[in-house]
């Protein structure tokens, strides 16, 4: 056996243990029994007794729990990260809900404008005048537009009535009035109202409580095209002297609403009145 080198190994109480390493890479020790090679059990025993590091050494249960546990600082950092992530997720979800509600309100408002404009253009295009006077009951057709602020008033007779029941004494003739009225729930808002008189009588300008055609509008303006004078005017009255018994060729409708940013948005449409000459029946 080749002779190795000698050295000292630190032990408890600052004492030293004599050991020798030989060329075979083994670890040998001199003790009372003489020179012998150290085995695994001796290594574990010395590691436990003298605090020597051993990669095969397994810690006790308490030491293992301390090793795998979390300190107070680690807990605080973890909770903080979770709280930040939760707040980010909540903020993102809330913004998505707000954006969805805003888009829904905008869509509902534009849909209201589209339906209102479509209905007014259709009904105004079917306006008519008649020279016929019934013998048993006096009737009077009309087309009268008054410039009022912020919502103009327009009353006219038309063929736009639709009978919902077959056994009622109604025809396709009616008298319609568009006018403005304050909202019942919010007096700062103006509503566009529509009143329909299903039977033409001698008091076409008398109207009662109508239905809401457009809620919360800023204004409604009508303009009428005089084909003879080639000009647009703000008012029209078939019962007057200047435009007696004569209909405008075109009617321009401007409906203005307020968007979500407080900006006024006008919607403009023109419609053509199909029947220009008064009827004889």
Short mmCIF file of C-alpha atoms in Angstrom, two decimals:
data_model
loop_
_atom_site.label_atom_id
_atom_site.label_comp_id
_atom_site.label_asym_id
_atom_site.label_seq_id
_atom_site.Cartn_x
_atom_site.Cartn_y
_atom_site.Cartn_z
CA UNK A 1 0.00 0.00 0.00
CA UNK A 2 1.40 3.38 -0.98
CA UNK A 3 2.21 5.84 1.74
CA UNK A 4 0.04 8.97 1.67
CA UNK A 5 0.18 12.38 3.27
CA UNK A 6 -0.65 13.16 6.84
CA UNK A 7 -2.81 15.98 8.12
CA UNK A 8 -5.09 17.12 10.88
CA UNK A 9 -8.86 17.34 10.98
CA UNK A 10 -10.78 19.83 13.20
CA UNK A 11 -12.84 18.22 15.90
CA UNK A 12 -14.99 19.41 18.80
CA UNK A 13 -13.38 21.37 21.68
CA UNK A 14 -10.67 22.59 19.29
CA UNK A 15 -8.94 19.17 19.41
CA UNK A 16 -7.51 17.49 16.30
CA UNK A 17 -7.73 13.99 14.90
CA UNK A 18 -4.90 12.38 13.02
CA UNK A 19 -5.73 11.07 9.55
CA UNK A 20 -3.80 9.92 6.49
CA UNK A 21 -4.72 9.91 2.80
CA UNK A 22 -3.14 7.33 0.49
CA UNK A 23 -2.70 7.26 -3.24
CA UNK A 24 -5.84 5.18 -3.75
CA UNK A 25 -7.97 8.25 -2.82
CA UNK A 26 -9.31 6.60 0.33
CA UNK A 27 -9.45 8.07 3.77
CA UNK A 28 -7.62 6.27 6.59
CA UNK A 29 -7.38 6.90 10.33
CA UNK A 30 -5.08 5.86 13.16
CA UNK A 31 -6.94 4.88 16.32
CA UNK A 32 -6.52 2.36 19.14
CA UNK A 33 -7.02 -0.56 16.79
CA UNK A 34 -4.39 0.66 14.38
CA UNK A 35 -4.69 1.96 10.81
CA UNK A 36 -8.03 1.39 9.14
CA UNK A 37 -10.02 2.76 6.21
CA UNK A 38 -13.03 4.98 7.05
CA UNK A 39 -16.38 3.72 5.76
CA UNK A 40 -19.77 5.42 5.20
CA UNK A 41 -20.99 4.82 8.77
CA UNK A 42 -17.82 6.42 10.14
CA UNK A 43 -18.34 9.45 7.88
CA UNK A 44 -21.94 9.87 9.03
CA UNK A 45 -20.91 9.44 12.66
CA UNK A 46 -18.13 12.00 12.41
CA UNK A 47 -20.36 14.42 10.55
CA UNK A 48 -22.96 14.21 13.27
CA UNK A 49 -20.41 14.42 16.07
CA UNK A 50 -18.03 17.06 14.78
CA UNK A 51 -20.31 19.09 12.52
CA UNK A 52 -18.45 18.02 9.36
CA UNK A 53 -20.40 18.63 6.08
CA UNK A 54 -21.71 15.53 4.34
CA UNK A 55 -23.82 15.66 1.14
CA UNK A 56 -25.67 12.49 2.14
CA UNK A 57 -26.72 13.92 5.48
CA UNK A 58 -30.50 14.30 5.93
CA UNK A 59 -31.83 17.01 8.30
CA UNK A 60 -34.32 16.31 11.04
CA UNK A 61 -38.08 17.05 10.72
CA UNK A 62 -37.89 20.46 12.41
CA UNK A 63 -34.94 21.50 10.30
CA UNK A 64 -36.71 20.35 7.13
CA UNK A 65 -39.84 22.37 8.03
CA UNK A 66 -37.75 25.49 8.67
CA UNK A 67 -36.02 25.02 5.37
CA UNK A 68 -39.28 24.73 3.35
CA UNK A 69 -41.25 27.41 5.28
CA UNK A 70 -41.67 31.14 4.46
CA UNK A 71 -40.41 34.09 6.41
CA UNK A 72 -42.65 37.04 7.33
CA UNK A 73 -41.03 39.19 4.65
CA UNK A 74 -41.71 36.55 2.01
CA UNK A 75 -45.35 36.34 3.11
CA UNK A 76 -45.76 40.13 2.90
CA UNK A 77 -44.19 40.25 -0.58
CA UNK A 78 -46.39 37.37 -1.79
CA UNK A 79 -49.58 38.94 -0.44
CA UNK A 80 -48.62 42.28 -2.02
CA UNK A 81 -48.09 40.67 -5.43
CA UNK A 82 -51.44 38.87 -5.22
CA UNK A 83 -53.19 42.11 -4.20
CA UNK A 84 -51.66 44.04 -7.11
CA UNK A 85 -52.64 41.35 -9.59
CA UNK A 86 -56.20 41.22 -8.20
CA UNK A 87 -56.56 45.01 -8.44
CA UNK A 88 -55.33 44.95 -12.04
CA UNK A 89 -57.80 42.23 -12.97
CA UNK A 90 -60.66 44.05 -11.23
CA UNK A 91 -59.78 47.36 -12.89
CA UNK A 92 -59.64 45.75 -16.31
CA UNK A 93 -63.01 44.03 -15.80
CA UNK A 94 -64.61 47.25 -14.57
CA UNK A 95 -63.32 49.21 -17.57
CA UNK A 96 -64.68 46.56 -19.91
CA UNK A 97 -68.11 46.75 -18.25
CA UNK A 98 -68.12 50.56 -18.44
CA UNK A 99 -67.13 50.46 -22.11
CA UNK A 100 -69.88 47.95 -22.82
CA UNK A 101 -72.50 50.07 -21.04
CA UNK A 102 -71.34 53.18 -22.90
CA UNK A 103 -71.52 51.40 -26.25
CA UNK A 104 -75.00 50.15 -25.38
CA UNK A 105 -76.23 53.65 -24.48
CA UNK A 106 -74.75 55.13 -27.67
CA UNK A 107 -76.33 52.41 -29.80
CA UNK A 108 -79.69 52.92 -28.11
CA UNK A 109 -79.53 56.68 -28.65
CA UNK A 110 -78.61 56.42 -32.33
CA UNK A 111 -81.31 53.83 -32.82
CA UNK A 112 -83.85 56.26 -31.34
CA UNK A 113 -82.72 58.98 -33.76
CA UNK A 114 -82.86 56.63 -36.73
CA UNK A 115 -86.39 55.42 -35.92
CA UNK A 116 -87.66 58.96 -35.26
CA UNK A 117 -86.22 60.39 -38.48
CA UNK A 118 -87.50 57.47 -40.53
CA UNK A 119 -91.01 57.82 -39.15
CA UNK A 120 -91.19 61.58 -39.63
CA UNK A 121 -89.90 61.46 -43.20
CA UNK A 122 -92.39 58.74 -44.10
CA UNK A 123 -95.41 60.45 -42.55
CA UNK A 124 -94.59 63.93 -43.88
CA UNK A 125 -94.13 62.56 -47.40
CA UNK A 126 -97.76 61.34 -47.24
CA UNK A 127 -99.23 64.76 -46.36
CA UNK A 128 -102.18 66.00 -48.39
CA UNK A 129 -104.80 68.76 -48.66
CA UNK A 130 -108.43 68.42 -49.65
CA UNK A 131 -111.00 70.89 -50.93
CA UNK A 132 -113.87 68.58 -50.05
CA UNK A 133 -116.22 69.54 -47.20
CA UNK A 134 -118.54 66.87 -45.79
CA UNK A 135 -122.24 67.72 -45.63
CA UNK A 136 -122.92 66.09 -42.29
CA UNK A 137 -119.77 67.13 -40.52
CA UNK A 138 -117.27 69.80 -41.37
CA UNK A 139 -113.70 68.58 -41.93
CA UNK A 140 -110.55 70.55 -42.53
CA UNK A 141 -107.13 69.43 -43.75
CA UNK A 142 -104.05 71.37 -42.79
CA UNK A 143 -100.29 71.76 -43.10
CA UNK A 144 -98.97 74.22 -40.57
CA UNK A 145 -95.38 74.54 -39.37
CA UNK A 146 -94.58 76.96 -36.54
CA UNK A 147 -91.00 77.95 -35.68
CA UNK A 148 -90.68 77.46 -31.92
CA UNK A 149 -87.58 77.06 -29.78
CA UNK A 150 -86.09 74.58 -29.20
CA UNK A 151 -88.54 72.21 -30.92
CA UNK A 152 -90.62 73.36 -33.89
CA UNK A 153 -94.27 72.37 -34.06
CA UNK A 154 -95.76 70.84 -37.18
CA UNK A 155 -99.39 69.80 -37.75
CA UNK A 156 -100.51 68.19 -41.00
CA UNK A 157 -103.10 65.82 -42.44
CA UNK A 158 -101.79 62.66 -44.12
CA UNK A 159 -102.56 59.19 -45.42
CA UNK A 160 -100.23 57.51 -42.92
CA UNK A 161 -102.76 56.02 -40.49
CA UNK A 162 -102.64 52.24 -40.08
CA UNK A 163 -105.69 50.43 -38.81
CA UNK A 164 -104.84 47.83 -36.19
CA UNK A 165 -108.38 46.37 -36.05
CA UNK A 166 -110.59 45.51 -38.99
CA UNK A 167 -113.92 46.41 -37.38
CA UNK A 168 -113.11 50.04 -36.42
CA UNK A 169 -114.51 53.05 -38.29
CA UNK A 170 -111.19 54.45 -39.36
CA UNK A 171 -109.50 55.14 -42.65
CA UNK A 172 -105.93 55.79 -43.72
CA UNK A 173 -106.43 59.55 -43.14
CA UNK A 174 -105.27 61.24 -39.96
CA UNK A 175 -103.88 64.43 -38.49
CA UNK A 176 -100.41 64.31 -36.93
CA UNK A 177 -98.72 66.87 -34.69
CA UNK A 178 -95.06 66.95 -33.73
CA UNK A 179 -94.23 69.13 -30.74
CA UNK A 180 -91.84 69.44 -27.81
CA UNK A 181 -92.49 68.85 -24.14
CA UNK A 182 -90.43 68.69 -20.96
CA UNK A 183 -89.62 65.26 -19.64
CA UNK A 184 -91.72 64.21 -16.66
CA UNK A 185 -88.83 62.66 -14.76
CA UNK A 186 -86.20 65.27 -15.63
CA UNK A 187 -87.44 68.79 -16.35
CA UNK A 188 -84.08 69.78 -17.88
CA UNK A 189 -84.67 67.38 -20.80
CA UNK A 190 -86.95 67.98 -23.79
CA UNK A 191 -88.84 65.20 -25.52
CA UNK A 192 -90.13 65.08 -29.07
CA UNK A 193 -93.81 64.17 -28.90
CA UNK A 194 -96.13 62.78 -31.55
CA UNK A 195 -99.90 63.07 -31.37
CA UNK A 196 -102.19 61.39 -33.88
CA UNK A 197 -105.82 62.30 -34.44
CA UNK A 198 -107.32 59.29 -36.20
CA UNK A 199 -110.35 61.12 -37.55
CA UNK A 200 -110.11 64.46 -39.37
CA UNK A 201 -112.50 67.05 -37.95
CA UNK A 202 -112.92 70.81 -38.04
CA UNK A 203 -110.30 71.37 -35.32
CA UNK A 204 -107.09 69.86 -36.68
CA UNK A 205 -104.81 71.93 -34.44
CA UNK A 206 -106.32 70.57 -31.23
CA UNK A 207 -104.12 67.81 -29.86
CA UNK A 208 -103.92 65.98 -26.58
CA UNK A 209 -101.26 63.96 -24.78
CA UNK A 210 -99.09 62.28 -27.37
CA UNK A 211 -96.45 59.57 -27.28
CA UNK A 212 -92.72 60.13 -26.86
CA UNK A 213 -91.02 59.82 -30.23
CA UNK A 214 -87.51 60.84 -29.09
CA UNK A 215 -86.39 61.39 -25.51
CA UNK A 216 -83.85 63.93 -24.28
CA UNK A 217 -83.23 65.83 -27.54
CA UNK A 218 -81.62 69.26 -27.87
CA UNK A 219 -83.77 70.60 -30.66
CA UNK A 220 -85.92 69.90 -33.73
CA UNK A 221 -86.17 72.23 -36.69
CA UNK A 222 -88.26 72.06 -39.87
CA UNK A 223 -87.61 73.98 -43.06
CA UNK A 224 -89.95 74.10 -46.05
CA UNK A 225 -89.06 74.58 -49.68
CA UNK A 226 -91.23 77.01 -51.67
CA UNK A 227 -90.96 75.83 -55.24
CA UNK A 228 -92.44 79.02 -56.70
CA UNK A 229 -90.01 81.33 -54.90
CA UNK A 230 -87.13 78.83 -54.97
CA UNK A 231 -86.31 79.35 -51.31
CA UNK A 232 -86.33 77.64 -47.94
CA UNK A 233 -88.55 79.12 -45.23
CA UNK A 234 -88.88 78.40 -41.49
CA UNK A 235 -92.68 78.37 -41.28
CA UNK A 236 -95.63 77.27 -43.40
CA UNK A 237 -99.39 77.77 -43.09
CA UNK A 238 -101.91 76.52 -45.62
CA UNK A 239 -104.63 78.48 -43.81
CA UNK A 240 -102.82 81.80 -44.42
CA UNK A 241 -102.95 84.16 -47.38
CA UNK A 242 -99.41 83.78 -48.73
CA UNK A 243 -99.38 79.97 -48.94
CA UNK A 244 -103.06 79.18 -48.70
CA UNK A 245 -104.04 75.69 -49.81
CA UNK A 246 -100.52 74.92 -51.07
CA UNK A 247 -97.99 72.38 -49.82
CA UNK A 248 -94.21 72.73 -49.77
CA UNK A 249 -92.30 70.64 -52.26
CA UNK A 250 -89.69 69.44 -49.78
CA UNK A 251 -89.39 69.40 -46.00
CA UNK A 252 -86.03 69.41 -44.26
CA UNK A 253 -85.82 67.84 -40.80
CA UNK A 254 -82.95 68.58 -38.40
CA UNK A 255 -82.93 66.60 -35.17
CA UNK A 256 -80.16 67.52 -32.69
CA UNK A 257 -79.05 65.40 -29.76
CA UNK A 258 -76.25 65.58 -27.18
CA UNK A 259 -73.56 62.90 -27.28
CA UNK A 260 -71.76 61.38 -24.28
CA UNK A 261 -69.08 64.11 -24.37
CA UNK A 262 -71.59 66.97 -24.24
CA UNK A 263 -71.27 67.82 -27.92
CA UNK A 264 -74.35 68.63 -30.02
CA UNK A 265 -74.80 66.34 -33.02
CA UNK A 266 -77.39 67.31 -35.69
CA UNK A 267 -79.04 64.74 -37.96
CA UNK A 268 -80.50 66.11 -41.17
CA UNK A 269 -82.94 64.47 -43.58
CA UNK A 270 -85.11 65.72 -46.47
CA UNK A 271 -88.37 64.28 -47.68
CA UNK A 272 -90.52 65.02 -50.71
CA UNK A 273 -94.27 65.51 -50.42
CA UNK A 274 -95.78 63.37 -53.13
CA UNK A 275 -99.23 64.99 -53.48
CA UNK A 276 -98.85 68.65 -54.30
CA UNK A 277 -102.30 69.63 -55.51
CA UNK A 278 -105.35 69.61 -53.21
CA UNK A 279 -107.68 66.65 -53.67
CA UNK A 280 -111.34 67.03 -54.56
CA UNK A 281 -112.64 64.39 -52.16
#
